[in-house]
Amino acid sequence: MIPFLRLTPGEDNADVRVAVDRVIARGWFVLGPELDAFEREFAAAAGAQHAVGVGTGTDALAIAFRALGIGPGDEVITSPLSAAYSALAVMMAGARPVFADIDPERLTIDAAAVEAAITRRTAAIMPVHLYGQPADMVALSAVAERRGLGIVEDCCQAHLATCAGRPVGSYGVAAAYSFYPTKNLGALGDGGALTTNDPAIAARARRLRNGGQTDRYHHDEFGVNSRLDELQAAILRARLGWLPSWTARRRALAARYRMALEASGTIDVPLEFDAGHVYHLFPIRSGARDALQARLRAAGIETLIHYPVPIPQQPALANERPDDCPIATRVCAEILSLPLHPGLPDEAIDRVADAIQTARIES
Ligand SMILES: *Cc1c(COP(=O)(O)O)cnc(C)c1O
């Protein structure tokens, strides 16, 4: 069996246990020294001035929108191909997600489609750095600047990624990260953070995550209760040191997949548009996707589909405008994520690539 993922700690196991023991021995579990230290360390790693730890990546997005004053009556233009949480976060802030279709090759939001979707109500653009590949931030920044709009970057799949040599998250006014266990930097539970270079946005986000309190028991505005707890912050500090080598390993495994799959020419492998891609996932495309997935399953290879449904077609968004996104709709029918995580040996990549070729020859 080649499982899609392995979530138990590996080479970081000893570091994680030391971190957990330290927090338990201290006896302080919410809003303490581990979170303070993680926020400093993560901001530095992400190339940002400030990081604010929150409960989830979804909350990081929603709190970022609220800290920017985006809410009812506003529209946020985003990608139809992402975890639905990207759009749900817009709705949590009281605003409305508007979908601009993706670039058919890069699979991230298309700058020309974004520009065409701008209305008087547009308050921000939210690109998603999907699968670890940065969106075209050069083109998107040009649109945002020309139209006087802010960018909030969904970096939930793109820890340490860069675009045109510059860290993702540094193009926008704020960015959001998830530390859900499957992410490139994962906690042993839920977690998230938003980053920004604006001290006022960081300060407001710190209030909003803590019930809108200024002083203890004094709630100045309607906030939420969404804090990255001390155990998760300590675990994330321990893992942050491993992240550069894990990222390098992801890139090496992706290069091995490319070498094997592109040489055979039997399967469509989405291109790498930027050397700053961090390979959260390794998707391929096939017109016979479901049959291929079944063949791989029969060969003991676990794959997943990211994502089977374009966000605007989710019933949960039935009350939003049903933007037509034909490219995303087609990609959702063809995309298939292969196993890729830093603990995977080279041989597993070769076995998966062989199985794909065999499946194609037989079908
Ligand atoms: C995981 C993810 C989210 C949501 O993060 P949670 O921590 O699960 O709330 C949002 N956007 C993208 C692109 C994601 O991959």
XYZ file of C-alpha atoms in Angstrom, residues 19-296:
278
model
C 7.493 20.870 22.918
C 4.354 19.161 24.260
C 6.046 18.322 27.587
C 7.255 21.914 27.956
C 3.723 23.298 27.595
C 2.205 20.759 29.971
C 4.896 21.440 32.580
C 4.306 25.181 32.311
C 0.568 24.793 32.866
C -0.493 27.680 30.587
C -2.537 26.752 27.542
C -4.046 29.746 25.727
C -2.429 33.076 24.684
C 0.983 32.569 26.242
C 4.705 32.527 25.507
C 4.603 29.737 22.903
C 2.143 31.668 20.739
C 4.151 34.889 21.105
C 7.325 33.095 20.038
C 5.636 31.217 17.193
C 4.124 34.424 15.842
C 7.585 36.040 15.710
C 9.230 32.972 14.205
C 6.506 32.304 11.654
C 6.376 35.957 10.557
C 10.133 35.838 9.924
C 9.838 32.570 7.968
C 6.970 33.967 5.882
C 8.765 37.247 5.182
C 6.147 39.324 7.032
C 6.318 41.901 9.826
C 3.468 40.414 11.872
C 1.766 37.050 12.312
C -1.417 36.495 14.337
C -2.171 32.909 15.383
C -5.815 31.840 15.159
C -7.880 28.665 15.323
C -7.940 27.688 11.622
C -6.923 28.881 8.178
C -10.554 29.691 7.483
C -10.663 31.951 10.534
C -7.392 33.566 9.438
C -9.064 34.595 6.168
C -12.325 35.719 7.786
C -10.518 37.706 10.482
C -8.259 39.282 7.847
C -11.316 40.478 5.919
C -12.919 41.855 9.075
C -9.683 43.546 10.155
C -9.666 45.247 6.740
C -13.228 46.452 7.239
C -14.629 44.148 4.551
C -18.166 42.954 5.280
C -21.818 43.182 4.239
C -22.319 44.801 0.832
C -18.764 44.018 -0.256
C -17.593 41.545 -2.868
C -14.345 39.587 -2.841
C -13.157 38.093 -6.136
C -11.694 34.630 -5.711
C -10.963 31.302 -7.378
C -13.621 28.654 -8.094
C -10.945 25.938 -7.718
C -9.896 25.701 -4.067
C -10.983 24.269 -0.757
C -14.503 25.663 -0.326
C -13.276 27.223 2.937
C -11.696 30.041 0.904
C -15.144 31.250 -0.159
C -16.832 30.320 3.129
C -14.413 32.696 4.882
C -15.649 35.559 2.693
C -19.213 34.693 3.699
C -18.216 34.453 7.389
C -17.090 38.080 7.167
C -20.545 38.942 5.770
C -19.241 39.672 2.269
C -20.026 37.888 -0.975
C -17.598 35.708 -2.929
C -17.451 36.401 -6.661
C -15.719 33.810 -8.812
C -13.334 34.572 -11.663
C -12.269 31.555 -13.695
C -8.787 30.039 -13.539
C -5.944 30.003 -16.016
C -6.296 26.662 -17.859
C -2.611 25.746 -17.375
C -1.583 27.349 -14.103
C -4.921 26.432 -12.451
C -4.846 29.599 -10.318
C -7.110 32.613 -10.762
C -6.728 34.405 -14.111
C -5.878 38.106 -13.877
C -7.937 39.069 -16.943
C -10.965 37.216 -15.553
C -10.471 39.032 -12.239
C -10.440 42.397 -13.960
C -13.634 41.524 -15.851
C -15.360 40.610 -12.563
C -14.656 43.912 -10.800
C -17.744 45.937 -9.848
C -18.433 49.004 -7.681
C -18.807 46.621 -4.750
C -15.484 44.844 -5.151
C -13.506 45.272 -1.937
C -10.597 42.866 -2.446
C -9.079 40.143 -4.590
C -8.279 36.796 -2.951
C -5.960 34.599 -5.032
C -5.288 31.047 -3.834
C -1.783 29.618 -4.227
C -3.217 26.261 -5.165
C -1.331 22.970 -4.674
C 1.656 25.050 -3.501
C 2.002 26.849 -6.843
C 1.879 30.644 -6.516
C -0.834 32.445 -8.452
C 0.470 34.965 -11.001
C 0.981 37.723 -8.441
C 2.778 39.984 -10.901
C -0.292 40.151 -13.171
C -2.749 40.227 -10.250
C -0.833 43.026 -8.501
C -0.948 45.076 -11.704
C -4.757 44.702 -11.856
C -5.122 45.484 -8.145
C -2.985 48.589 -8.428
C -4.719 49.855 -11.559
C -8.151 49.393 -9.931
C -7.178 50.533 -6.434
C -7.975 47.192 -4.748
C -6.315 45.279 -1.934
C -5.221 41.662 -2.184
C -5.693 39.043 0.544
C -3.656 35.933 -0.276
C -4.846 32.446 0.598
C -1.490 30.823 1.420
C -3.036 27.789 3.141
C -1.263 25.442 0.681
C 1.838 27.551 0.147
C 4.023 27.835 3.266
C 7.468 29.175 2.192
C 6.418 29.478 -1.461
C 7.729 32.390 -3.508
C 6.421 34.072 -6.637
C 8.946 35.724 -8.964
C 11.460 35.409 -6.125
C 9.317 37.174 -3.535
C 7.485 35.391 -0.666
C 3.815 34.679 -1.246
C 1.803 36.649 1.267
C 4.000 39.720 0.760
C 2.091 40.904 -2.317
C -1.180 41.489 -0.484
C -2.253 43.601 2.490
C -2.770 40.364 4.437
C -2.348 36.630 3.934
C -3.774 33.529 5.589
C -2.134 30.222 6.464
C -3.613 26.945 7.691
C -1.837 24.502 9.973
C -4.398 21.737 9.490
C -2.477 18.455 9.922
C -2.221 17.716 6.181
C -0.708 21.097 5.265
C 3.002 21.588 4.507
C 3.350 22.916 8.064
C 0.761 21.034 10.093
C -0.231 21.014 13.767
C -1.561 17.985 15.661
C -5.017 19.510 15.358
C -6.420 22.703 13.884
C -4.481 25.937 13.608
C -4.020 28.994 11.429
C -2.352 32.384 11.195
C -2.694 35.587 9.271
C 0.295 37.686 8.301
C 0.551 41.368 7.411
C 3.062 44.194 7.313
C 0.493 46.664 8.659
C 0.653 47.014 12.469
C -2.920 48.359 12.641
C -4.306 45.310 10.810
C -2.296 43.003 13.071
C -3.565 44.769 16.198
C -7.184 44.615 15.065
C -6.840 40.930 14.134
C -5.436 40.257 17.649
C -8.544 41.869 19.132
C -10.946 40.123 16.770
C -9.574 36.638 17.509
C -10.088 37.230 21.225
C -13.737 38.263 21.390
C -12.983 41.853 20.397
C -11.470 42.510 23.823
C -9.195 45.457 24.389
C -8.721 44.894 28.107
C -9.760 41.733 29.856
C -13.583 41.553 29.993
C -13.936 44.752 27.926
C -15.280 43.931 24.462
C -14.996 46.906 22.120
C -16.230 45.181 18.991
C -17.880 41.963 17.913
C -15.005 39.513 17.810
C -14.783 35.741 17.659
C -13.048 33.188 19.862
C -10.336 31.751 17.642
C -6.880 31.417 19.159
C -3.957 29.182 18.260
C -3.456 27.324 21.544
C -0.117 26.893 23.311
C 0.222 23.166 22.574
C -0.259 23.682 18.846
C 1.973 26.773 18.827
C 4.768 24.805 20.545
C 4.374 21.881 18.108
C 4.450 24.286 15.166
C 7.610 25.947 16.539
C 9.254 22.532 16.688
C 8.201 21.739 13.127
C 9.019 25.132 11.634
C 12.706 24.237 11.838
C 12.063 21.171 9.704
C 9.957 22.975 7.114
C 12.782 24.054 4.757
C 14.092 20.498 4.445
C 10.560 19.092 4.091
C 9.885 21.636 1.349
C 13.086 20.642 -0.457
C 12.029 16.998 -0.172
C 8.588 17.785 -1.647
C 10.272 19.522 -4.578
C 12.638 16.607 -5.137
C 9.776 14.096 -5.131
C 7.810 16.299 -7.543
C 10.820 16.480 -9.869
C 11.032 12.678 -9.783
C 7.326 12.386 -10.695
C 7.844 14.844 -13.555
C 10.861 12.983 -14.891
C 8.993 9.669 -14.918
C 5.611 10.938 -16.135
C 6.641 13.597 -18.633
C 9.148 11.278 -20.329
C 6.424 8.703 -20.977
C 4.093 11.371 -22.346
C 1.035 9.321 -21.385
C -0.447 11.644 -18.801
C -1.054 15.391 -18.507
C 1.123 16.857 -15.737
C 0.354 20.514 -14.924
C 3.409 22.712 -15.537
C 5.552 24.350 -12.894
C 5.174 28.081 -13.591
C 7.415 29.311 -10.804
C 10.494 27.837 -9.123
C 8.913 28.914 -5.808
C 6.292 26.117 -6.055
C 6.244 24.131 -2.758
C 4.200 21.116 -3.924
C 1.560 20.849 -1.247
C 0.006 18.451 -3.752
C 1.054 16.791 -6.991
C -1.971 16.704 -9.313
C -2.162 15.125 -12.748
C -5.014 15.425 -15.267
C -6.826 12.693 -17.161
C -9.951 12.561 -19.281
C -10.481 9.082 -17.761
C -9.770 10.259 -14.225
C -12.245 8.059 -12.348
C -11.101 4.891 -14.147
C -7.464 5.792 -13.498
C -8.173 6.374 -9.816
C -9.866 2.964 -9.602
C -6.882 1.276 -11.304
C -4.452 2.922 -8.898
